[in-house]
Tab-separated table of C-alpha atoms and ligand atoms in Angstrom:
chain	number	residue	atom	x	y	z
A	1	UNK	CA	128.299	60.818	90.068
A	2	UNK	CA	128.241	63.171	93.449
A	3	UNK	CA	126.043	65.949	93.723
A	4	UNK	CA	128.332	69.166	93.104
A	5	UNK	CA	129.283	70.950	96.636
A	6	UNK	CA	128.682	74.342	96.143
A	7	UNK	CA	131.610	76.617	97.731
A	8	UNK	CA	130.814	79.924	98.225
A	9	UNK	CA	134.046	82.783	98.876
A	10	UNK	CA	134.216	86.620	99.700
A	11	UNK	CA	137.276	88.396	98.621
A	12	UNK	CA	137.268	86.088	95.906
A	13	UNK	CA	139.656	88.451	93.658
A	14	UNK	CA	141.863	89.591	96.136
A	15	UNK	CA	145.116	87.743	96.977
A	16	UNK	CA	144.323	84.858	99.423
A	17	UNK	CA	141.345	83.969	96.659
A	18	UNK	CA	144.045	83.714	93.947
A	19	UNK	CA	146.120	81.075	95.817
A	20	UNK	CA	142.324	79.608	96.900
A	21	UNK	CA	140.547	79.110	94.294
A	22	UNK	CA	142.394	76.875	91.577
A	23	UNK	CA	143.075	74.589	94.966
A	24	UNK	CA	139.353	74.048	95.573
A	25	UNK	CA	138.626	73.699	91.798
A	26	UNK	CA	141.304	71.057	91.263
A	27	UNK	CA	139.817	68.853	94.015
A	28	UNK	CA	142.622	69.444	96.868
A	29	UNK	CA	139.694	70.642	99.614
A	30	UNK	CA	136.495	68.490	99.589
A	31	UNK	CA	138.288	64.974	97.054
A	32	UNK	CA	139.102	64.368	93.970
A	33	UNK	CA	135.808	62.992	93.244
A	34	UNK	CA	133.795	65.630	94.657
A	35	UNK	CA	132.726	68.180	91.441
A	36	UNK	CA	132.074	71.858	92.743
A	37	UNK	CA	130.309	74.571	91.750
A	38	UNK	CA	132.321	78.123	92.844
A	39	UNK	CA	129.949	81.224	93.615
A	40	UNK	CA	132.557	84.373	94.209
A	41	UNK	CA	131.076	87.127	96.221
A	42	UNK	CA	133.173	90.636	95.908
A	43	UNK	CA	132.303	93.929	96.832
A	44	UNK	CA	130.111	96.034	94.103
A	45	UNK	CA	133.301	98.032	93.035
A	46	UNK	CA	134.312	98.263	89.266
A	47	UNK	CA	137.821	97.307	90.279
A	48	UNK	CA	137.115	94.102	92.152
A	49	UNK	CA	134.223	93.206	89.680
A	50	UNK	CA	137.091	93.567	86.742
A	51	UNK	CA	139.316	91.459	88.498
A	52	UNK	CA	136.840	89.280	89.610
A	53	UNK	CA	136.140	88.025	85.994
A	54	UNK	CA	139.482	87.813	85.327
A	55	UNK	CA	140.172	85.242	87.825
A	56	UNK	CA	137.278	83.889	86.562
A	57	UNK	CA	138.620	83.560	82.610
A	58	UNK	CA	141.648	81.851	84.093
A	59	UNK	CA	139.508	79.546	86.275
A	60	UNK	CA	137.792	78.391	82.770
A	61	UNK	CA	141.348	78.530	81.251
A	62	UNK	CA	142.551	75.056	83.714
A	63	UNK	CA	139.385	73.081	82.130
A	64	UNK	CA	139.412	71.797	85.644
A	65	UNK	CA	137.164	68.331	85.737
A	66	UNK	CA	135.796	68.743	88.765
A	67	UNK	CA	134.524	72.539	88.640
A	68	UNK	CA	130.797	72.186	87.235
A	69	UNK	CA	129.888	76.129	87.161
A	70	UNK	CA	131.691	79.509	88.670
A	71	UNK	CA	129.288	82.287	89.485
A	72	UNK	CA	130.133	85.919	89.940
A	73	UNK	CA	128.406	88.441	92.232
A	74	UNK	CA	127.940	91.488	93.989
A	75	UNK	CA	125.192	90.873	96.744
A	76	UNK	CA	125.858	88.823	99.361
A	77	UNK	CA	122.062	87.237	99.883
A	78	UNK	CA	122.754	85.921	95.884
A	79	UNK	CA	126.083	84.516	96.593
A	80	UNK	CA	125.704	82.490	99.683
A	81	UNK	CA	122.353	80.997	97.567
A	82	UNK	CA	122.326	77.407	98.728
A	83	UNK	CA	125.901	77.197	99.329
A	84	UNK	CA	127.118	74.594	101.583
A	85	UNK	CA	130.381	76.060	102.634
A	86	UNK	CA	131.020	79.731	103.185
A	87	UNK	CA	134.320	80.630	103.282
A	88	UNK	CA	134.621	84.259	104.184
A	89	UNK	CA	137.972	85.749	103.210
A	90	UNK	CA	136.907	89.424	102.195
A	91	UNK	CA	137.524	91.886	105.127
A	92	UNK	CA	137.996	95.849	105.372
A	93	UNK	CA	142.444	96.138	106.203
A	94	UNK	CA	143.794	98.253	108.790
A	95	UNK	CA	144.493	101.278	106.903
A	96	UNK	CA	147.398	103.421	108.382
A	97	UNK	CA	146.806	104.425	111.407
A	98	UNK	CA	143.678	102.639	112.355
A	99	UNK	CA	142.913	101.977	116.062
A	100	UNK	CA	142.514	98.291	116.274
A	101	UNK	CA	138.358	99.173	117.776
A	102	UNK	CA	137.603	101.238	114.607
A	103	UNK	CA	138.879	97.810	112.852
A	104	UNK	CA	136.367	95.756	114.852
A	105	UNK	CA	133.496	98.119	114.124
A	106	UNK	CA	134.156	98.664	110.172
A	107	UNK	CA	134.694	95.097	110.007
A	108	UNK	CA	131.814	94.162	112.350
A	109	UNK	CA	129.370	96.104	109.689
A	110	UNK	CA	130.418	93.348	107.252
A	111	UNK	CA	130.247	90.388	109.282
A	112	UNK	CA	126.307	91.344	110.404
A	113	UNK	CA	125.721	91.531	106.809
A	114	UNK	CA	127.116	88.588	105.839
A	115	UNK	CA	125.978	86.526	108.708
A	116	UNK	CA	122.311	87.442	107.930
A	117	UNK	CA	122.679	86.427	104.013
A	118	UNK	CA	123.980	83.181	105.097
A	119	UNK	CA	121.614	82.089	107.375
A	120	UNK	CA	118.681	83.463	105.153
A	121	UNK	CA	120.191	81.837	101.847
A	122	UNK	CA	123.108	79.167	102.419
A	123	UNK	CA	122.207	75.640	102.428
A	124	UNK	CA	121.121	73.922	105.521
A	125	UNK	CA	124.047	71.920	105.484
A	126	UNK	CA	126.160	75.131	105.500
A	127	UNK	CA	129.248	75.026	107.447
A	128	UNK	CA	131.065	78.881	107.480
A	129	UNK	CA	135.378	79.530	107.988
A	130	UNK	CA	135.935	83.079	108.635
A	131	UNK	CA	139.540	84.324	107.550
A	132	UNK	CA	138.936	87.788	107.171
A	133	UNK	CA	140.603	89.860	110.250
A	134	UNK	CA	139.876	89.542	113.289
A	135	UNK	CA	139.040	86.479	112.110
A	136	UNK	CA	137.660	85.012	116.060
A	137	UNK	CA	135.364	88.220	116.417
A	138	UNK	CA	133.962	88.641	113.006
A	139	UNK	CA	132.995	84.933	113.438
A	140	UNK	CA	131.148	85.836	116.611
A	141	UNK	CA	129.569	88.980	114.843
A	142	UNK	CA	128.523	86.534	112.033
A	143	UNK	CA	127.016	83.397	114.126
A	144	UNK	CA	125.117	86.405	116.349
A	145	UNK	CA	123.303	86.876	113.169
A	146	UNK	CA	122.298	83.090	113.019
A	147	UNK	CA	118.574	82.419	113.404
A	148	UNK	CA	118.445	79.009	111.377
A	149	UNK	CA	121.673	77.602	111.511
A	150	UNK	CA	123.550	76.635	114.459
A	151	UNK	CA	125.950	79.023	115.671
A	152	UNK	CA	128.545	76.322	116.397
A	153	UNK	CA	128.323	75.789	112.026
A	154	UNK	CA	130.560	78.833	112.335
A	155	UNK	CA	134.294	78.244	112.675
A	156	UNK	CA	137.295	80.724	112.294
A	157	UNK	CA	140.559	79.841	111.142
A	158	UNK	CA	143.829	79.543	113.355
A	159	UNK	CA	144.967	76.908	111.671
A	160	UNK	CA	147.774	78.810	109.291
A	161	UNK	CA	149.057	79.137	113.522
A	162	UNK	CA	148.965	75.141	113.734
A	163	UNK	CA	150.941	74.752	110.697
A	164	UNK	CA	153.419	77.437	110.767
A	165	UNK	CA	153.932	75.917	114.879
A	166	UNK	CA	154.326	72.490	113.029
A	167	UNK	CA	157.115	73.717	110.944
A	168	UNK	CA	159.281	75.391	113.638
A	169	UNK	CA	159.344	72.347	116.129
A	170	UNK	CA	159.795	70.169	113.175
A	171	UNK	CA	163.146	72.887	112.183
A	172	UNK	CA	164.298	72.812	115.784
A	173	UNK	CA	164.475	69.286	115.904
A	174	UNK	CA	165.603	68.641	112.568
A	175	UNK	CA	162.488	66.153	111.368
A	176	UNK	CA	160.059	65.937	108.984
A	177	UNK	CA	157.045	67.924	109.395
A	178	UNK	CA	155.225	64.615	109.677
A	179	UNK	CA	156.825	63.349	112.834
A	180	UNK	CA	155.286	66.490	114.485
A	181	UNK	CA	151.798	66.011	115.873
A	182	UNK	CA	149.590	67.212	118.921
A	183	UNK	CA	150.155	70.510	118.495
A	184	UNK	CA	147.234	72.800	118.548
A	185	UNK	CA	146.098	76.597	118.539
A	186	UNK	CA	144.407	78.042	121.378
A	187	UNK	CA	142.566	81.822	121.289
A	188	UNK	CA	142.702	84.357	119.777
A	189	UNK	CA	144.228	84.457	115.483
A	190	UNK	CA	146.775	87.368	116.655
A	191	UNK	CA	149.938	87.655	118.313
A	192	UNK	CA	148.542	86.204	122.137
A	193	UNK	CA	147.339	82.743	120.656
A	194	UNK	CA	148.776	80.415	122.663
A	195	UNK	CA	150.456	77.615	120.349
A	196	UNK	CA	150.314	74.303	122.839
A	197	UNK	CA	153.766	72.553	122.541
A	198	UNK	CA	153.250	71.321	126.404
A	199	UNK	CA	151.095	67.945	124.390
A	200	UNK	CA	152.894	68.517	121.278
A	201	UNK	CA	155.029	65.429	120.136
A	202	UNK	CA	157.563	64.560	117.980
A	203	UNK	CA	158.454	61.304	116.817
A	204	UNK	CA	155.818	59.989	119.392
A	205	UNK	CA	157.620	61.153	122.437
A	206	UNK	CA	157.386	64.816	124.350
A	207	UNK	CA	158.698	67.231	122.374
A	208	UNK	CA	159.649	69.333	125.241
A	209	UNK	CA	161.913	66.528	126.178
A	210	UNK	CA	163.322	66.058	122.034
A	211	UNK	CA	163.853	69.591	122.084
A	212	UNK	CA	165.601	69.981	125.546
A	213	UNK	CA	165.551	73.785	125.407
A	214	UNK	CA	162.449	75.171	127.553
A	215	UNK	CA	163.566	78.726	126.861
A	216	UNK	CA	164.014	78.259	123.320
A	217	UNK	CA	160.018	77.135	123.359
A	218	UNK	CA	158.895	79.782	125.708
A	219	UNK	CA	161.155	82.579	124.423
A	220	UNK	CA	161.806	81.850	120.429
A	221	UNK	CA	159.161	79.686	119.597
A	222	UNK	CA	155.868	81.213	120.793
A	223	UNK	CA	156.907	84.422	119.598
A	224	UNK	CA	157.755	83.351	116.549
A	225	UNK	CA	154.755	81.315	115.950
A	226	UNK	CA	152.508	84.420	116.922
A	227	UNK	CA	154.518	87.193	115.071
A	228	UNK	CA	154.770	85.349	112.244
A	229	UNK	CA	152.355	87.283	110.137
A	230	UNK	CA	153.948	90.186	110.618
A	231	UNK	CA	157.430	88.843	109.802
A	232	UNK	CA	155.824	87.782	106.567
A	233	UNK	CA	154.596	91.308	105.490
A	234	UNK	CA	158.403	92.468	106.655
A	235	UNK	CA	160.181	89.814	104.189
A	236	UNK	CA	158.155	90.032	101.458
A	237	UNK	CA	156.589	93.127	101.190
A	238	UNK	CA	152.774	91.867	100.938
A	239	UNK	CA	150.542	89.268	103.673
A	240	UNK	CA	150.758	85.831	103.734
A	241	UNK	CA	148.287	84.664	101.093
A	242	UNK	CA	149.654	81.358	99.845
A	243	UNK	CA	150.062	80.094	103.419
A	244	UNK	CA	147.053	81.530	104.350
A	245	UNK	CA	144.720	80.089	101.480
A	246	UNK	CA	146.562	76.929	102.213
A	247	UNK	CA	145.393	76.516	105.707
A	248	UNK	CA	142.257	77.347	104.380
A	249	UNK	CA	142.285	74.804	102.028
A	250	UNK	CA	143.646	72.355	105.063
A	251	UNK	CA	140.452	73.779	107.918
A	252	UNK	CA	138.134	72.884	105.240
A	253	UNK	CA	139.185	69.745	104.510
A	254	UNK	CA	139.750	68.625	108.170
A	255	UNK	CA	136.320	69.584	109.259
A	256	UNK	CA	134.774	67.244	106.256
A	257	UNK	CA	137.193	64.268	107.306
A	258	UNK	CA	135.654	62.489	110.319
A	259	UNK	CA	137.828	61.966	113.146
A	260	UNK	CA	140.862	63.969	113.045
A	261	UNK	CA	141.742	66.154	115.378
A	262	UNK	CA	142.687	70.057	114.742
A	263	UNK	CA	142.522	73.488	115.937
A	264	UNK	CA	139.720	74.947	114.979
A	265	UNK	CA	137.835	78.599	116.848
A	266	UNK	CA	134.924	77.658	118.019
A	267	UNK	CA	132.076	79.001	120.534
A	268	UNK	CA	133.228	78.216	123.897
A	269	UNK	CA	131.266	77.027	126.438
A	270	UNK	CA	133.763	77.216	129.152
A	271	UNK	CA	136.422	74.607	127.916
A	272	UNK	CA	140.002	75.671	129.144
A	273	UNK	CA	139.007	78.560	130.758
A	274	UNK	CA	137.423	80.596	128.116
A	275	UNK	CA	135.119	82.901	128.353
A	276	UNK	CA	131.317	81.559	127.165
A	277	UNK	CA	130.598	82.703	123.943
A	278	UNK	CA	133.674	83.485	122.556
A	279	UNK	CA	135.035	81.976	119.100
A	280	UNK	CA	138.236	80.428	120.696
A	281	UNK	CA	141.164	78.098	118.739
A	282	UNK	CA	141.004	74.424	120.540
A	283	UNK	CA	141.422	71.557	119.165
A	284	UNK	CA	138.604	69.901	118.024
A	285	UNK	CA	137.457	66.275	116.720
A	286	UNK	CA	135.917	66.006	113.622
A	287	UNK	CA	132.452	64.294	113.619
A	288	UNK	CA	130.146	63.105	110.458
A	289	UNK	CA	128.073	66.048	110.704
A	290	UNK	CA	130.320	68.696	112.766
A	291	UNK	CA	132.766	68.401	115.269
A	292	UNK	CA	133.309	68.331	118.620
A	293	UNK	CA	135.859	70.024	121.084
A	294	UNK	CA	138.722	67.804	122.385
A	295	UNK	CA	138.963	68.738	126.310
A	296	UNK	CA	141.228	66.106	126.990
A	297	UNK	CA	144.491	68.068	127.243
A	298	UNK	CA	145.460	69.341	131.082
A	299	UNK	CA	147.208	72.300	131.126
A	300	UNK	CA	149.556	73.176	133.604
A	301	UNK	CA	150.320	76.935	134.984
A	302	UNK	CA	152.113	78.017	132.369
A	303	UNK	CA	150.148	77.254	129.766
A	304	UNK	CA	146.854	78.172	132.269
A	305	UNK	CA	148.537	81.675	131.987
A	306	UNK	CA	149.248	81.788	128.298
A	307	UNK	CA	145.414	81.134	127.874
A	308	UNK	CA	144.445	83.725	129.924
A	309	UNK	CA	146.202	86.347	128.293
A	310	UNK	CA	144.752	85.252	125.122
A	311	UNK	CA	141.303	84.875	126.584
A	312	UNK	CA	141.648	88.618	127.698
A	313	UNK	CA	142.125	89.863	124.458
A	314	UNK	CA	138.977	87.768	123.052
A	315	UNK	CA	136.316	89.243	125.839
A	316	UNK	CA	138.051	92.867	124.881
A	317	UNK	CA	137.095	92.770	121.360
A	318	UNK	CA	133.714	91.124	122.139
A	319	UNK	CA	133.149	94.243	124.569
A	320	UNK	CA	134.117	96.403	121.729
A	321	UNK	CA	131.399	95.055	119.429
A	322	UNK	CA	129.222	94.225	121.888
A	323	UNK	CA	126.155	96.545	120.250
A	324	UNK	CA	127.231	94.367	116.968
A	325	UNK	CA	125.973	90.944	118.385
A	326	UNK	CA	122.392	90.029	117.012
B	401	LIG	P1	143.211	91.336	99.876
B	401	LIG	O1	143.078	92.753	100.290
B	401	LIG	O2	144.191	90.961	98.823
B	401	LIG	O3	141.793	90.795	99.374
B	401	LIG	C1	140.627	91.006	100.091
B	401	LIG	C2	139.491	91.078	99.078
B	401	LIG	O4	138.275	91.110	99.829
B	401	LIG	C3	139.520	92.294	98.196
B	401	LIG	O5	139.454	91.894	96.844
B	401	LIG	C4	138.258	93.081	98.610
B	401	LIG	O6	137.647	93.744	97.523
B	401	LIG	C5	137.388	91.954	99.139
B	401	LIG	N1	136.352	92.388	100.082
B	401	LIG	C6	136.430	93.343	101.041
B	401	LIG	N2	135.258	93.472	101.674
B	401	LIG	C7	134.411	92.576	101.114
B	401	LIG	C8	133.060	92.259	101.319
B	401	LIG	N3	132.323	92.923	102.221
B	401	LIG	N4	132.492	91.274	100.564
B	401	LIG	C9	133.220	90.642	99.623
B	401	LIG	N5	134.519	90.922	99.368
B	401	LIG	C10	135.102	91.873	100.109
B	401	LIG	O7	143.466	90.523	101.232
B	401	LIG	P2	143.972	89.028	101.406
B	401	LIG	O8	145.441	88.995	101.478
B	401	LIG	O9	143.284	88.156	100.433
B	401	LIG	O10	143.455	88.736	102.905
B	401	LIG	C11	142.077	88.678	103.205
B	401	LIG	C12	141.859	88.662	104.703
B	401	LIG	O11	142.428	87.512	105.282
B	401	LIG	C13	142.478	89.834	105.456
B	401	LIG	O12	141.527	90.294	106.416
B	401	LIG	C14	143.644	89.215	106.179
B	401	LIG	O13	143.946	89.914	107.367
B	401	LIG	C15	143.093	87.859	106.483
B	401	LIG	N6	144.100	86.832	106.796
B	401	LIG	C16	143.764	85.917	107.772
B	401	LIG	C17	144.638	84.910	108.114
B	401	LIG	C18	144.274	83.913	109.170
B	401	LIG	O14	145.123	83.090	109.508
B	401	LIG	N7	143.082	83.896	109.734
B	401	LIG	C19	145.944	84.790	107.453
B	401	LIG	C20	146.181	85.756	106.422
B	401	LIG	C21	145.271	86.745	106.121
């Protein structure tokens, strides 16, 4: 039998954790041969500590094969304890009307925190997905903290962006999700990310040319793709959290399958025009150990453009946190 991966979450009771964890447990994220042992990290708060066990009595309640132990806690440097992934969901919201740099900074506070428990306690195998918003910068604020483990171990998530891109070419041209491939994230998890369908393809071929409709994918589809979040909230009165742990559940598993290809934020060292040092989406390659960044993919002026709007918005936050990075 396989040594149990130990997963570690933040914001384990809060609503992206519900949809999260009974997907891990069952087997749907590292195999379904792969027993796991769950350590849930939420803040010291009677409230989420209550809930906390209560996801916990319903975890036991599934008798799931594969999960070997769940541990509860309230400390951070306990939680990440040999872990070997880190998936850190829990962030502060935007409270009514926040400015976007008080979000950075209240957030950033976290992110140091939790970036120096991990490296000081997690597993040196540990590979870290940051979901909590902004997802790119606390990444960055996280890795800064790294004095053991490579910062490139640290990954954000834009791929709920792939996905929900997948789905509206796949709509537009009126296939199955599954004949819809190439298309990848690039920058920044917010509204600028630039969602590539220049190399998408569908059915094999271009699916600028299946499509046939360049204003459709410049003027519905990108804004779609990147305002999606928001038209969530709108619809249904609460975030995305079923899509969102879903992704999750699809980053993680990506990153442990060797050799396929998906946008992942990363540190850039310069590839497509980003800035060094910033966590931006690209796609990337999984590896046996890591990953590493497809560069492949020539971008013309439009999408040149797109990326440099996005890019902007990634050096602006890092300038707002800049006192935050290690
Ligand atoms: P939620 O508010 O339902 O749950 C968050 C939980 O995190 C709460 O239970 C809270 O107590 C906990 N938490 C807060 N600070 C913590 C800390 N320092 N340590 C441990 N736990 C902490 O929020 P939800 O819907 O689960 O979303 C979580 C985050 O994911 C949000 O920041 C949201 O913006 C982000 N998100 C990111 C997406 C992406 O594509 N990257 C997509 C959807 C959501």
């Amino acid at each position: 039998t396989k040594t149990p991966v130990r997963v570690a979450v933040t914001g384990a009771a809060g609503n992206i954790g519900y949809a999260l964890l009974f997907r891990i447990a069952s087997g749907e994220m590292l195999g379904k041969d792969q027993p796991v042992i769950l350590q849930l990290i939420e803040i010291p708060a009677e409230g989420p500590q209550k809930a906390l066990k209560g996801v916990a009595m319903e975890l036991d309640d599934c008798a799931f094969p594969l999960l070997q132990d769940i541990q509860l806690f309230d400390d951070p440097a306990k939680g990440f304890k040999d872990a070997n992934w880190c998936l850190l969901v829990g962030s502060k919201p935007r409270g009514p009307g926040m400015e976007r740099a008080d979000l950075l900074k209240d957030n950033g506070k976290i992110f140091i925190a939790q970036g120096k428990a991990i490296d000081e306690n997690a597993a040196d195998d540990a590979r870290i997905a940051v979901v909590g918003n902004p997802c790119n910068t606390n990444c960055m604020i996280a890795a800064s903290q790294a004095r053991r483990l490579p910062k490139d171990r640290f990954t954000a998530m834009v791929r709920l962006d792939q996905n929900r891109a997948a789905a509206q070419l796949a709509k537009k041209a009126g296939v199955a999700v599954t004949d819809v491939s190439d298309i990848y994230i690039y920058g920044n998890h917010s509204p600028t990310m630039f969602a590539d369908f220049t190399h998408a393809k569908i059915g094999g071929k271009p699916a600028a040319e299946v499509i046939g409709d360049e204003a459709w994918l410049k003027n519905e589809f990108l804004p779609t793709v990147g305002k999606r979040g928001a038209a969530i909230i709108e619809a249904r009165g609460q975030s995305s959290a079923a899509s969102a742990a879903n992704a999750l559940i699809d980053h993680v598993r990506d990153l442990a399958t060797p050799g396929v290809v998906h946008a992942v934020a990363v540190p850039s060292t310069g590839q497509y025009g980003f800035a060094e040092g910033v966590w931006a989406g690209m796609p990337v390659r999984s590896t046996a150990s890591g990953y590493e960044i497809v560069t492949s993919y020539e971008m013309d002026d439009f999408a040149k453009s797109k990326i440099a709007i996005t890019n902007d918005e990634l050096v602006g936050e890092r300038d707002t946190v800049k006192e935050m990075l290690g």
